[in-house]
mmCIF file with all atom_site columns, C-alpha atoms in Angstrom:
data_model
loop_
_atom_site.group_PDB
_atom_site.id
_atom_site.type_symbol
_atom_site.label_atom_id
_atom_site.label_alt_id
_atom_site.label_comp_id
_atom_site.label_asym_id
_atom_site.label_entity_id
_atom_site.label_seq_id
_atom_site.pdbx_PDB_ins_code
_atom_site.Cartn_x
_atom_site.Cartn_y
_atom_site.Cartn_z
_atom_site.occupancy
_atom_site.B_iso_or_equiv
_atom_site.pdbx_formal_charge
_atom_site.auth_seq_id
_atom_site.auth_comp_id
_atom_site.auth_asym_id
_atom_site.auth_atom_id
_atom_site.pdbx_PDB_model_num
ATOM 1   C CA . MET A 1 1   ? 13.621  -121.753 -124.172 1.00 95.00 ? 1   MET A CA 1
ATOM 2   C CA . THR A 1 2   ? 11.624  -123.981 -126.924 1.00 97.00 ? 2   THR A CA 1
ATOM 3   C CA . VAL A 1 3   ? 9.881   -127.019 -125.988 1.00 98.00 ? 3   VAL A CA 1
ATOM 4   C CA . ARG A 1 4   ? 8.298   -128.821 -128.645 1.00 98.00 ? 4   ARG A CA 1
ATOM 5   C CA . VAL A 1 5   ? 6.057   -132.118 -127.964 1.00 98.00 ? 5   VAL A CA 1
ATOM 6   C CA . GLN A 1 6   ? 5.385   -133.728 -131.440 1.00 98.00 ? 6   GLN A CA 1
ATOM 7   C CA . SER A 1 7   ? 4.326   -136.963 -133.300 1.00 98.00 ? 7   SER A CA 1
ATOM 8   C CA . ASP A 1 8   ? 6.404   -135.535 -136.539 1.00 97.00 ? 8   ASP A CA 1
ATOM 9   C CA . GLU A 1 9   ? 9.738   -136.401 -137.295 1.00 97.00 ? 9   GLU A CA 1
ATOM 10  C CA . PHE A 1 10  ? 12.437  -133.602 -136.853 1.00 97.00 ? 10  PHE A CA 1
ATOM 11  C CA . ASP A 1 11  ? 15.704  -132.895 -138.291 1.00 96.00 ? 11  ASP A CA 1
ATOM 12  C CA . ALA A 1 12  ? 18.329  -133.021 -135.694 1.00 96.00 ? 12  ALA A CA 1
ATOM 13  C CA . GLY A 1 13  ? 20.922  -131.352 -137.765 1.00 97.00 ? 13  GLY A CA 1
ATOM 14  C CA . ALA A 1 14  ? 18.682  -128.604 -138.820 1.00 97.00 ? 14  ALA A CA 1
ATOM 15  C CA . GLU A 1 15  ? 17.377  -127.922 -135.608 1.00 98.00 ? 15  GLU A CA 1
ATOM 16  C CA . LEU A 1 16  ? 20.853  -127.458 -133.826 1.00 98.00 ? 16  LEU A CA 1
ATOM 17  C CA . ASN A 1 17  ? 21.608  -125.216 -136.711 1.00 97.00 ? 17  ASN A CA 1
ATOM 18  C CA . ALA A 1 18  ? 18.763  -123.025 -136.451 1.00 97.00 ? 18  ALA A CA 1
ATOM 19  C CA . PHE A 1 19  ? 19.027  -122.843 -132.420 1.00 98.00 ? 19  PHE A CA 1
ATOM 20  C CA . THR A 1 20  ? 22.633  -122.001 -132.810 1.00 97.00 ? 20  THR A CA 1
ATOM 21  C CA . ALA A 1 21  ? 21.962  -119.310 -135.482 1.00 96.00 ? 21  ALA A CA 1
ATOM 22  C CA . GLU A 1 22  ? 19.329  -117.824 -133.150 1.00 95.00 ? 22  GLU A CA 1
ATOM 23  C CA . VAL A 1 23  ? 21.196  -117.810 -129.845 1.00 95.00 ? 23  VAL A CA 1
ATOM 24  C CA . ALA A 1 24  ? 23.189  -114.598 -128.752 1.00 85.00 ? 24  ALA A CA 1
ATOM 25  C CA . GLY A 1 25  ? 26.145  -114.314 -126.740 1.00 86.00 ? 25  GLY A CA 1
ATOM 26  C CA . ALA A 1 26  ? 26.921  -117.970 -126.376 1.00 94.00 ? 26  ALA A CA 1
ATOM 27  C CA . GLY A 1 27  ? 30.375  -119.432 -126.396 1.00 96.00 ? 27  GLY A CA 1
ATOM 28  C CA . ALA A 1 28  ? 29.150  -123.132 -126.362 1.00 98.00 ? 28  ALA A CA 1
ATOM 29  C CA . ILE A 1 29  ? 26.407  -125.275 -127.704 1.00 98.00 ? 29  ILE A CA 1
ATOM 30  C CA . VAL A 1 30  ? 25.883  -128.947 -126.320 1.00 98.00 ? 30  VAL A CA 1
ATOM 31  C CA . SER A 1 31  ? 23.031  -130.866 -127.782 1.00 98.00 ? 31  SER A CA 1
ATOM 32  C CA . PHE A 1 32  ? 21.828  -134.651 -127.387 1.00 97.00 ? 32  PHE A CA 1
ATOM 33  C CA . THR A 1 33  ? 19.846  -136.666 -129.295 1.00 97.00 ? 33  THR A CA 1
ATOM 34  C CA . GLY A 1 34  ? 18.008  -139.999 -128.360 1.00 96.00 ? 34  GLY A CA 1
ATOM 35  C CA . VAL A 1 35  ? 17.401  -142.402 -130.862 1.00 95.00 ? 35  VAL A CA 1
ATOM 36  C CA . VAL A 1 36  ? 15.173  -145.881 -131.143 1.00 94.00 ? 36  VAL A CA 1
ATOM 37  C CA . ARG A 1 37  ? 17.796  -148.644 -130.832 1.00 89.00 ? 37  ARG A CA 1
ATOM 38  C CA . ASP A 1 38  ? 17.427  -152.025 -131.434 1.00 82.00 ? 38  ASP A CA 1
ATOM 39  C CA . VAL A 1 39  ? 17.052  -154.763 -128.443 1.00 75.00 ? 39  VAL A CA 1
ATOM 40  C CA . ASP A 1 40  ? 18.718  -157.836 -129.630 1.00 75.00 ? 40  ASP A CA 1
ATOM 41  C CA . GLY A 1 41  ? 17.749  -157.767 -132.934 1.00 72.00 ? 41  GLY A CA 1
ATOM 42  C CA . GLY A 1 42  ? 13.998  -158.042 -131.915 1.00 87.00 ? 42  GLY A CA 1
ATOM 43  C CA . LEU A 1 43  ? 12.972  -154.541 -131.887 1.00 90.00 ? 43  LEU A CA 1
ATOM 44  C CA . THR A 1 44  ? 10.235  -153.744 -134.586 1.00 89.00 ? 44  THR A CA 1
ATOM 45  C CA . ALA A 1 45  ? 9.312   -150.091 -132.944 1.00 94.00 ? 45  ALA A CA 1
ATOM 46  C CA . MET A 1 46  ? 8.560   -148.228 -129.840 1.00 95.00 ? 46  MET A CA 1
ATOM 47  C CA . GLU A 1 47  ? 5.270   -146.516 -128.838 1.00 97.00 ? 47  GLU A CA 1
ATOM 48  C CA . ILE A 1 48  ? 5.841   -143.752 -126.961 1.00 98.00 ? 48  ILE A CA 1
ATOM 49  C CA . GLU A 1 49  ? 2.704   -142.308 -124.885 1.00 98.00 ? 49  GLU A CA 1
ATOM 50  C CA . HIS A 1 50  ? 2.350   -138.997 -123.196 1.00 98.00 ? 50  HIS A CA 1
ATOM 51  C CA . TYR A 1 51  ? -0.111  -136.919 -120.770 1.00 98.00 ? 51  TYR A CA 1
ATOM 52  C CA . PRO A 1 52  ? -0.668  -134.173 -123.270 1.00 97.00 ? 52  PRO A CA 1
ATOM 53  C CA . ALA A 1 53  ? -1.928  -131.743 -120.655 1.00 96.00 ? 53  ALA A CA 1
ATOM 54  C CA . MET A 1 54  ? 1.238   -132.156 -118.695 1.00 97.00 ? 54  MET A CA 1
ATOM 55  C CA . THR A 1 55  ? 3.924   -132.614 -120.726 1.00 98.00 ? 55  THR A CA 1
ATOM 56  C CA . GLU A 1 56  ? 5.038   -129.452 -122.130 1.00 97.00 ? 56  GLU A CA 1
ATOM 57  C CA . SER A 1 57  ? 4.405   -127.872 -118.743 1.00 96.00 ? 57  SER A CA 1
ATOM 58  C CA . ALA A 1 58  ? 6.578   -130.604 -116.853 1.00 97.00 ? 58  ALA A CA 1
ATOM 59  C CA . ILE A 1 59  ? 9.221   -129.948 -119.521 1.00 98.00 ? 59  ILE A CA 1
ATOM 60  C CA . ALA A 1 60  ? 9.136   -126.322 -119.067 1.00 97.00 ? 60  ALA A CA 1
ATOM 61  C CA . LYS A 1 61  ? 9.362   -126.304 -115.400 1.00 97.00 ? 61  LYS A CA 1
ATOM 62  C CA . ILE A 1 62  ? 12.471  -128.947 -116.010 1.00 97.00 ? 62  ILE A CA 1
ATOM 63  C CA . VAL A 1 63  ? 14.048  -126.244 -118.108 1.00 98.00 ? 63  VAL A CA 1
ATOM 64  C CA . LYS A 1 64  ? 13.395  -123.520 -115.670 1.00 98.00 ? 64  LYS A CA 1
ATOM 65  C CA . GLU A 1 65  ? 15.202  -125.205 -112.957 1.00 97.00 ? 65  GLU A CA 1
ATOM 66  C CA . ALA A 1 66  ? 18.334  -125.675 -115.347 1.00 98.00 ? 66  ALA A CA 1
ATOM 67  C CA . GLN A 1 67  ? 18.437  -121.991 -115.990 1.00 98.00 ? 67  GLN A CA 1
ATOM 68  C CA . SER A 1 68  ? 17.993  -121.513 -112.222 1.00 98.00 ? 68  SER A CA 1
ATOM 69  C CA . ARG A 1 69  ? 20.984  -123.397 -111.795 1.00 98.00 ? 69  ARG A CA 1
ATOM 70  C CA . TRP A 1 70  ? 23.398  -122.856 -114.792 1.00 98.00 ? 70  TRP A CA 1
ATOM 71  C CA . ASN A 1 71  ? 24.197  -119.648 -116.946 1.00 97.00 ? 71  ASN A CA 1
ATOM 72  C CA . LEU A 1 72  ? 22.415  -120.679 -120.030 1.00 97.00 ? 72  LEU A CA 1
ATOM 73  C CA . ALA A 1 73  ? 21.740  -118.276 -122.896 1.00 97.00 ? 73  ALA A CA 1
ATOM 74  C CA . ASP A 1 74  ? 18.790  -120.592 -124.289 1.00 97.00 ? 74  ASP A CA 1
ATOM 75  C CA . ALA A 1 75  ? 17.732  -124.413 -124.172 1.00 98.00 ? 75  ALA A CA 1
ATOM 76  C CA . LEU A 1 76  ? 15.722  -126.300 -126.808 1.00 98.00 ? 76  LEU A CA 1
ATOM 77  C CA . VAL A 1 77  ? 13.586  -129.581 -125.703 1.00 98.00 ? 77  VAL A CA 1
ATOM 78  C CA . ILE A 1 78  ? 11.877  -131.766 -128.574 1.00 98.00 ? 78  ILE A CA 1
ATOM 79  C CA . HIS A 1 79  ? 10.273  -134.992 -127.643 1.00 98.00 ? 79  HIS A CA 1
ATOM 80  C CA . ARG A 1 80  ? 7.712   -137.022 -130.234 1.00 98.00 ? 80  ARG A CA 1
ATOM 81  C CA . TYR A 1 81  ? 5.126   -139.516 -129.056 1.00 98.00 ? 81  TYR A CA 1
ATOM 82  C CA . GLY A 1 82  ? 3.674   -142.024 -130.887 1.00 98.00 ? 82  GLY A CA 1
ATOM 83  C CA . ARG A 1 83  ? 5.173   -144.684 -133.168 1.00 97.00 ? 83  ARG A CA 1
ATOM 84  C CA . LEU A 1 84  ? 8.477   -144.763 -133.694 1.00 97.00 ? 84  LEU A CA 1
ATOM 85  C CA . GLU A 1 85  ? 10.380  -147.089 -135.858 1.00 94.00 ? 85  GLU A CA 1
ATOM 86  C CA . THR A 1 86  ? 13.907  -148.629 -135.461 1.00 92.00 ? 86  THR A CA 1
ATOM 87  C CA . GLY A 1 87  ? 16.546  -145.483 -135.703 1.00 93.00 ? 87  GLY A CA 1
ATOM 88  C CA . ALA A 1 88  ? 14.040  -142.779 -135.727 1.00 95.00 ? 88  ALA A CA 1
ATOM 89  C CA . GLN A 1 89  ? 15.053  -139.795 -133.379 1.00 96.00 ? 89  GLN A CA 1
ATOM 90  C CA . ILE A 1 90  ? 12.910  -139.722 -130.193 1.00 96.00 ? 90  ILE A CA 1
ATOM 91  C CA . MET A 1 91  ? 13.869  -136.455 -128.684 1.00 97.00 ? 91  MET A CA 1
ATOM 92  C CA . MET A 1 92  ? 16.613  -133.889 -128.426 1.00 98.00 ? 92  MET A CA 1
ATOM 93  C CA . VAL A 1 93  ? 18.244  -131.435 -125.974 1.00 98.00 ? 93  VAL A CA 1
ATOM 94  C CA . ALA A 1 94  ? 20.476  -128.278 -127.108 1.00 98.00 ? 94  ALA A CA 1
ATOM 95  C CA . THR A 1 95  ? 21.643  -126.063 -124.587 1.00 98.00 ? 95  THR A CA 1
ATOM 96  C CA . ALA A 1 96  ? 23.515  -122.565 -124.985 1.00 98.00 ? 96  ALA A CA 1
ATOM 97  C CA . SER A 1 97  ? 26.080  -120.874 -122.568 1.00 98.00 ? 97  SER A CA 1
ATOM 98  C CA . ARG A 1 98  ? 28.897  -118.631 -122.486 1.00 96.00 ? 98  ARG A CA 1
ATOM 99  C CA . HIS A 1 99  ? 31.048  -121.592 -121.182 1.00 94.00 ? 99  HIS A CA 1
ATOM 100 C CA . ARG A 1 100 ? 30.946  -125.405 -121.805 1.00 97.00 ? 100 ARG A CA 1
ATOM 101 C CA . VAL A 1 101 ? 30.797  -126.325 -118.447 1.00 97.00 ? 101 VAL A CA 1
ATOM 102 C CA . ASP A 1 102 ? 27.333  -124.903 -117.735 1.00 98.00 ? 102 ASP A CA 1
ATOM 103 C CA . ALA A 1 103 ? 26.124  -126.159 -121.316 1.00 98.00 ? 103 ALA A CA 1
ATOM 104 C CA . PHE A 1 104 ? 27.211  -129.826 -120.380 1.00 98.00 ? 104 PHE A CA 1
ATOM 105 C CA . GLN A 1 105 ? 25.782  -129.502 -117.057 1.00 98.00 ? 105 GLN A CA 1
ATOM 106 C CA . ALA A 1 106 ? 22.678  -128.202 -117.757 1.00 98.00 ? 106 ALA A CA 1
ATOM 107 C CA . ALA A 1 107 ? 22.065  -130.823 -120.991 1.00 98.00 ? 107 ALA A CA 1
ATOM 108 C CA . GLU A 1 108 ? 22.953  -133.821 -118.508 1.00 97.00 ? 108 GLU A CA 1
ATOM 109 C CA . PHE A 1 109 ? 20.883  -132.194 -115.980 1.00 97.00 ? 109 PHE A CA 1
ATOM 110 C CA . LEU A 1 110 ? 17.839  -131.820 -118.726 1.00 97.00 ? 110 LEU A CA 1
ATOM 111 C CA . MET A 1 111 ? 18.385  -135.370 -119.620 1.00 96.00 ? 111 MET A CA 1
ATOM 112 C CA . ASP A 1 112 ? 18.187  -136.740 -116.150 1.00 95.00 ? 112 ASP A CA 1
ATOM 113 C CA . TYR A 1 113 ? 15.009  -135.125 -115.305 1.00 96.00 ? 113 TYR A CA 1
ATOM 114 C CA . LEU A 1 114 ? 13.154  -135.551 -118.418 1.00 96.00 ? 114 LEU A CA 1
ATOM 115 C CA . LYS A 1 115 ? 13.866  -139.168 -118.050 1.00 93.00 ? 115 LYS A CA 1
ATOM 116 C CA . SER A 1 116 ? 12.210  -139.577 -114.998 1.00 90.00 ? 116 SER A CA 1
ATOM 117 C CA . ARG A 1 117 ? 10.009  -136.445 -114.456 1.00 95.00 ? 117 ARG A CA 1
ATOM 118 C CA . ALA A 1 118 ? 8.601   -135.841 -117.784 1.00 97.00 ? 118 ALA A CA 1
ATOM 119 C CA . PRO A 1 119 ? 5.306   -137.802 -118.223 1.00 98.00 ? 119 PRO A CA 1
ATOM 120 C CA . PHE A 1 120 ? 6.222   -140.094 -121.237 1.00 98.00 ? 120 PHE A CA 1
ATOM 121 C CA . TRP A 1 121 ? 6.166   -143.991 -120.958 1.00 98.00 ? 121 TRP A CA 1
ATOM 122 C CA . LYS A 1 122 ? 7.971   -146.073 -123.861 1.00 96.00 ? 122 LYS A CA 1
ATOM 123 C CA . LYS A 1 123 ? 6.305   -149.465 -124.953 1.00 96.00 ? 123 LYS A CA 1
ATOM 124 C CA . GLU A 1 124 ? 8.881   -151.808 -126.848 1.00 94.00 ? 124 GLU A CA 1
ATOM 125 C CA . LEU A 1 125 ? 7.044   -153.620 -129.833 1.00 94.00 ? 125 LEU A CA 1
ATOM 126 C CA . THR A 1 126 ? 9.144   -156.934 -130.484 1.00 91.00 ? 126 THR A CA 1
ATOM 127 C CA . LYS A 1 127 ? 8.343   -159.745 -132.853 1.00 86.00 ? 127 LYS A CA 1
ATOM 128 C CA . ASP A 1 128 ? 7.922   -161.634 -129.984 1.00 86.00 ? 128 ASP A CA 1
ATOM 129 C CA . GLY A 1 129 ? 5.249   -159.281 -128.453 1.00 92.00 ? 129 GLY A CA 1
ATOM 130 C CA . GLU A 1 130 ? 5.169   -155.767 -126.745 1.00 94.00 ? 130 GLU A CA 1
ATOM 131 C CA . SER A 1 131 ? 6.109   -154.911 -123.500 1.00 94.00 ? 131 SER A CA 1
ATOM 132 C CA . TRP A 1 132 ? 6.412   -151.582 -121.097 1.00 96.00 ? 132 TRP A CA 1
ATOM 133 C CA . VAL A 1 133 ? 9.750   -150.377 -120.404 1.00 93.00 ? 133 VAL A CA 1
ATOM 134 C CA . GLU A 1 134 ? 10.153  -150.265 -117.145 1.00 92.00 ? 134 GLU A CA 1
ATOM 135 C CA . ALA A 1 135 ? 11.640  -147.325 -115.294 1.00 90.00 ? 135 ALA A CA 1
ATOM 136 C CA . ARG A 1 136 ? 15.406  -148.424 -113.779 1.00 88.00 ? 136 ARG A CA 1
ATOM 137 C CA . ASP A 1 137 ? 16.742  -147.466 -110.342 1.00 86.00 ? 137 ASP A CA 1
ATOM 138 C CA . GLU A 1 138 ? 19.508  -145.859 -111.986 1.00 87.00 ? 138 GLU A CA 1
ATOM 139 C CA . ASP A 1 139 ? 17.330  -143.272 -113.623 1.00 86.00 ? 139 ASP A CA 1
ATOM 140 C CA . GLU A 1 140 ? 16.018  -142.194 -110.091 1.00 84.00 ? 140 GLU A CA 1
ATOM 141 C CA . ASP A 1 141 ? 19.441  -142.298 -108.557 1.00 86.00 ? 141 ASP A CA 1
ATOM 142 C CA . ALA A 1 142 ? 20.744  -140.167 -111.337 1.00 87.00 ? 142 ALA A CA 1
ATOM 143 C CA . LEU A 1 143 ? 18.857  -137.173 -110.046 1.00 89.00 ? 143 LEU A CA 1
ATOM 144 C CA . GLY A 1 144 ? 20.410  -137.337 -106.736 1.00 86.00 ? 144 GLY A CA 1
ATOM 145 C CA . ARG A 1 145 ? 23.739  -135.760 -108.517 1.00 90.00 ? 145 ARG A CA 1
ATOM 146 C CA . TRP A 1 146 ? 22.307  -132.697 -109.137 1.00 91.00 ? 146 TRP A CA 1
ATOM 147 C CA . MET B 2 1   ? -17.172 -135.057 -110.064 1.00 92.00 ? 1   MET B CA 1
ATOM 148 C CA . ILE B 2 2   ? -13.396 -135.554 -110.782 1.00 97.00 ? 2   ILE B CA 1
ATOM 149 C CA . ASP B 2 3   ? -11.914 -136.625 -114.114 1.00 98.00 ? 3   ASP B CA 1
ATOM 150 C CA . VAL B 2 4   ? -9.473  -139.696 -113.405 1.00 98.00 ? 4   VAL B CA 1
ATOM 151 C CA . LEU B 2 5   ? -6.913  -140.250 -116.361 1.00 98.00 ? 5   LEU B CA 1
ATOM 152 C CA . TYR B 2 6   ? -4.728  -143.701 -116.453 1.00 98.00 ? 6   TYR B CA 1
ATOM 153 C CA . PHE B 2 7   ? -1.623  -144.027 -118.715 1.00 98.00 ? 7   PHE B CA 1
ATOM 154 C CA . ALA B 2 8   ? 0.751   -147.024 -119.949 1.00 98.00 ? 8   ALA B CA 1
ATOM 155 C CA . TRP B 2 9   ? 0.009   -150.320 -118.263 1.00 97.00 ? 9   TRP B CA 1
ATOM 156 C CA . VAL B 2 10  ? -2.416  -148.647 -115.574 1.00 98.00 ? 10  VAL B CA 1
ATOM 157 C CA . ARG B 2 11  ? -4.728  -147.795 -118.627 1.00 98.00 ? 11  ARG B CA 1
ATOM 158 C CA . GLU B 2 12  ? -4.549  -150.980 -119.766 1.00 97.00 ? 12  GLU B CA 1
ATOM 159 C CA . ARG B 2 13  ? -5.237  -153.083 -116.854 1.00 96.00 ? 13  ARG B CA 1
ATOM 160 C CA . ILE B 2 14  ? -8.176  -150.902 -115.870 1.00 97.00 ? 14  ILE B CA 1
ATOM 161 C CA . GLY B 2 15  ? -9.108  -150.988 -119.477 1.00 97.00 ? 15  GLY B CA 1
ATOM 162 C CA . LEU B 2 16  ? -9.655  -147.295 -120.214 1.00 97.00 ? 16  LEU B CA 1
ATOM 163 C CA . PRO B 2 17  ? -8.013  -143.850 -120.297 1.00 98.00 ? 17  PRO B CA 1
ATOM 164 C CA . LYS B 2 18  ? -10.440 -141.845 -118.472 1.00 98.00 ? 18  LYS B CA 1
ATOM 165 C CA . GLU B 2 19  ? -13.618 -141.666 -116.275 1.00 98.00 ? 19  GLU B CA 1
ATOM 166 C CA . GLN B 2 20  ? -15.482 -138.988 -114.222 1.00 98.00 ? 20  GLN B CA 1
ATOM 167 C CA . ILE B 2 21  ? -15.767 -140.045 -110.696 1.00 97.00 ? 21  ILE B CA 1
ATOM 168 C CA . GLU B 2 22  ? -18.196 -139.080 -107.818 1.00 95.00 ? 22  GLU B CA 1
ATOM 169 C CA . THR B 2 23  ? -16.263 -139.332 -104.475 1.00 95.00 ? 23  THR B CA 1
ATOM 170 C CA . ASN B 2 24  ? -16.135 -137.498 -101.234 1.00 91.00 ? 24  ASN B CA 1
ATOM 171 C CA . ALA B 2 25  ? -12.060 -138.691 -100.995 1.00 96.00 ? 25  ALA B CA 1
ATOM 172 C CA . THR B 2 26  ? -10.322 -136.105 -99.403  1.00 97.00 ? 26  THR B CA 1
ATOM 173 C CA . THR B 2 27  ? -7.102  -137.598 -100.362 1.00 98.00 ? 27  THR B CA 1
ATOM 174 C CA . VAL B 2 28  ? -5.250  -139.342 -103.292 1.00 98.00 ? 28  VAL B CA 1
ATOM 175 C CA . ALA B 2 29  ? -5.087  -142.443 -101.142 1.00 97.00 ? 29  ALA B CA 1
ATOM 176 C CA . GLU B 2 30  ? -8.504  -142.368 -100.111 1.00 98.00 ? 30  GLU B CA 1
ATOM 177 C CA . LEU B 2 31  ? -9.471  -142.127 -103.806 1.00 98.00 ? 31  LEU B CA 1
ATOM 178 C CA . VAL B 2 32  ? -7.117  -145.207 -104.606 1.00 98.00 ? 32  VAL B CA 1
ATOM 179 C CA . ASP B 2 33  ? -9.093  -147.229 -101.863 1.00 97.00 ? 33  ASP B CA 1
ATOM 180 C CA . GLU B 2 34  ? -12.572 -146.454 -103.170 1.00 97.00 ? 34  GLU B CA 1
ATOM 181 C CA . LEU B 2 35  ? -11.286 -147.820 -106.794 1.00 97.00 ? 35  LEU B CA 1
ATOM 182 C CA . ARG B 2 36  ? -9.592  -150.645 -105.545 1.00 97.00 ? 36  ARG B CA 1
ATOM 183 C CA . GLN B 2 37  ? -13.056 -151.495 -103.581 1.00 96.00 ? 37  GLN B CA 1
ATOM 184 C CA . ARG B 2 38  ? -14.834 -151.413 -106.987 1.00 95.00 ? 38  ARG B CA 1
ATOM 185 C CA . GLU B 2 39  ? -13.644 -154.245 -109.280 1.00 96.00 ? 39  GLU B CA 1
ATOM 186 C CA . GLU B 2 40  ? -10.574 -156.948 -109.416 1.00 96.00 ? 40  GLU B CA 1
ATOM 187 C CA . ARG B 2 41  ? -9.309  -154.675 -112.313 1.00 97.00 ? 41  ARG B CA 1
ATOM 188 C CA . TYR B 2 42  ? -8.724  -151.529 -110.277 1.00 98.00 ? 42  TYR B CA 1
ATOM 189 C CA . ALA B 2 43  ? -7.654  -153.881 -107.224 1.00 97.00 ? 43  ALA B CA 1
ATOM 190 C CA . LEU B 2 44  ? -4.819  -155.303 -109.396 1.00 96.00 ? 44  LEU B CA 1
ATOM 191 C CA . ALA B 2 45  ? -3.927  -151.841 -111.191 1.00 97.00 ? 45  ALA B CA 1
ATOM 192 C CA . PHE B 2 46  ? -3.489  -149.916 -107.551 1.00 97.00 ? 46  PHE B CA 1
ATOM 193 C CA . SER B 2 47  ? -2.151  -153.163 -105.771 1.00 96.00 ? 47  SER B CA 1
ATOM 194 C CA . ASP B 2 48  ? 1.550   -151.751 -105.202 1.00 95.00 ? 48  ASP B CA 1
ATOM 195 C CA . LEU B 2 49  ? 1.483   -148.040 -104.933 1.00 94.00 ? 49  LEU B CA 1
ATOM 196 C CA . ARG B 2 50  ? 5.358   -148.211 -105.122 1.00 93.00 ? 50  ARG B CA 1
ATOM 197 C CA . ALA B 2 51  ? 4.872   -148.790 -108.724 1.00 93.00 ? 51  ALA B CA 1
ATOM 198 C CA . LEU B 2 52  ? 2.815   -146.035 -109.179 1.00 97.00 ? 52  LEU B CA 1
ATOM 199 C CA . ARG B 2 53  ? 2.941   -141.925 -109.470 1.00 97.00 ? 53  ARG B CA 1
ATOM 200 C CA . VAL B 2 54  ? 0.147   -139.441 -109.196 1.00 98.00 ? 54  VAL B CA 1
ATOM 201 C CA . ALA B 2 55  ? -0.541  -135.954 -110.566 1.00 98.00 ? 55  ALA B CA 1
ATOM 202 C CA . VAL B 2 56  ? -2.970  -133.840 -109.473 1.00 98.00 ? 56  VAL B CA 1
ATOM 203 C CA . ASP B 2 57  ? -4.437  -131.180 -111.622 1.00 98.00 ? 57  ASP B CA 1
ATOM 204 C CA . GLN B 2 58  ? -1.005  -131.728 -113.816 1.00 97.00 ? 58  GLN B CA 1
ATOM 205 C CA . GLU B 2 59  ? 1.270   -131.636 -111.303 1.00 95.00 ? 59  GLU B CA 1
ATOM 206 C CA . LEU B 2 60  ? 3.157   -134.404 -109.619 1.00 95.00 ? 60  LEU B CA 1
ATOM 207 C CA . THR B 2 61  ? 2.449   -135.300 -106.261 1.00 97.00 ? 61  THR B CA 1
ATOM 208 C CA . GLU B 2 62  ? 2.197   -137.840 -103.307 1.00 97.00 ? 62  GLU B CA 1
ATOM 209 C CA . PHE B 2 63  ? -0.497  -140.205 -102.601 1.00 97.00 ? 63  PHE B CA 1
ATOM 210 C CA . ASP B 2 64  ? -1.314  -138.291 -99.185  1.00 97.00 ? 64  ASP B CA 1
ATOM 211 C CA . ALA B 2 65  ? -2.055  -135.010 -101.255 1.00 97.00 ? 65  ALA B CA 1
ATOM 212 C CA . PRO B 2 66  ? -5.395  -133.462 -100.569 1.00 97.00 ? 66  PRO B CA 1
ATOM 213 C CA . LEU B 2 67  ? -8.207  -133.247 -103.259 1.00 97.00 ? 67  LEU B CA 1
ATOM 214 C CA . ALA B 2 68  ? -10.158 -130.392 -102.175 1.00 93.00 ? 68  ALA B CA 1
ATOM 215 C CA . GLY B 2 69  ? -11.044 -128.410 -105.365 1.00 94.00 ? 69  GLY B CA 1
ATOM 216 C CA . ALA B 2 70  ? -9.073  -130.508 -107.322 1.00 97.00 ? 70  ALA B CA 1
ATOM 217 C CA . ARG B 2 71  ? -10.487 -131.451 -110.941 1.00 97.00 ? 71  ARG B CA 1
ATOM 218 C CA . GLU B 2 72  ? -8.223  -133.996 -112.694 1.00 98.00 ? 72  GLU B CA 1
ATOM 219 C CA . VAL B 2 73  ? -5.919  -137.134 -111.065 1.00 98.00 ? 73  VAL B CA 1
ATOM 220 C CA . ALA B 2 74  ? -3.750  -138.952 -113.083 1.00 98.00 ? 74  ALA B CA 1
ATOM 221 C CA . PHE B 2 75  ? -2.256  -142.369 -112.438 1.00 98.00 ? 75  PHE B CA 1
ATOM 222 C CA . PHE B 2 76  ? 0.716   -143.663 -114.184 1.00 98.00 ? 76  PHE B CA 1
ATOM 223 C CA . PRO B 2 77  ? 3.749   -145.957 -113.955 1.00 97.00 ? 77  PRO B CA 1
ATOM 224 C CA . PRO B 2 78  ? 7.192   -144.045 -113.279 1.00 96.00 ? 78  PRO B CA 1
ATOM 225 C CA . MET B 2 79  ? 7.869   -142.096 -116.296 1.00 96.00 ? 79  MET B CA 1
ATOM 226 C CA . THR B 2 80  ? 10.438  -143.625 -119.061 1.00 95.00 ? 80  THR B CA 1
ATOM 227 C CA . GLY B 2 81  ? 10.907  -140.653 -121.512 1.00 90.00 ? 81  GLY B CA 1
ATOM 228 C CA . GLY B 2 82  ? 14.344  -139.200 -123.021 1.00 85.00 ? 82  GLY B CA 1
#
C-alpha cells in the first residue's frame, strides 16, 4: 500500500506505470484520476484544505478496509492539497488484483470512502467569489452500497 | 488543557485554526456547549451539529464521545475530498 498526501503536482501516467511495474501477480490494474473541472466557465482554482495529523492515517484505514474486502495485490492513493488550477490533477487511486472485478470494486470503494471519510475540504474560487463545496447526500448514500 | 482544531468554514467562522482550552467537559457535546456560551462566533459555528463532524485524537467519532484522556479535538464540516 502506498499513500501520499502532497501539494506538488504528480504525473498520473508515470505513477500508474511505476505502480504496474512494481506489483507482482496481478492480472488487472484499475486507476482513477480526479481533475479540477471548470464550473460553468467561472472557476479559477480550487483550494484544498486537509487535517495533516489525520489525513494519511485516515486514508490508510480506508485502504486496509478495501484490502480486507477484496483480494488486492496492491493499492495506491495520492491526494493533493493547496491551491489547484482548473485542469490540475487532484488525486488518483490505483488498485491491482488477480482479477478485474476485485480491482474495479476496490477502486470504487476507495473513491466513495475517500470522498466522505478522508479529512479534505474543497473551496471553489470563482470570478464572483469563493465558496466551500458542500457534501452531497448522494456521497453519503454511496457508502451504503458497500 | 486540550487542543481544539477547526477546519474549513468552521475555522473561518471562529476566526482561528487552533486553540488550547481548559475544560471540565466529559464529552464532546459538553465541550461544544461550553464553546457556544463563549461568544457569538462560536454559537454561530456550532448552531447546527448535523452540519458538523468531530474527530477526537484524529479518529472520527460522535458528539457523545467521551473526552477522558483526549489531547486533541477537531471540528469540521462533512468532508469533500476525492
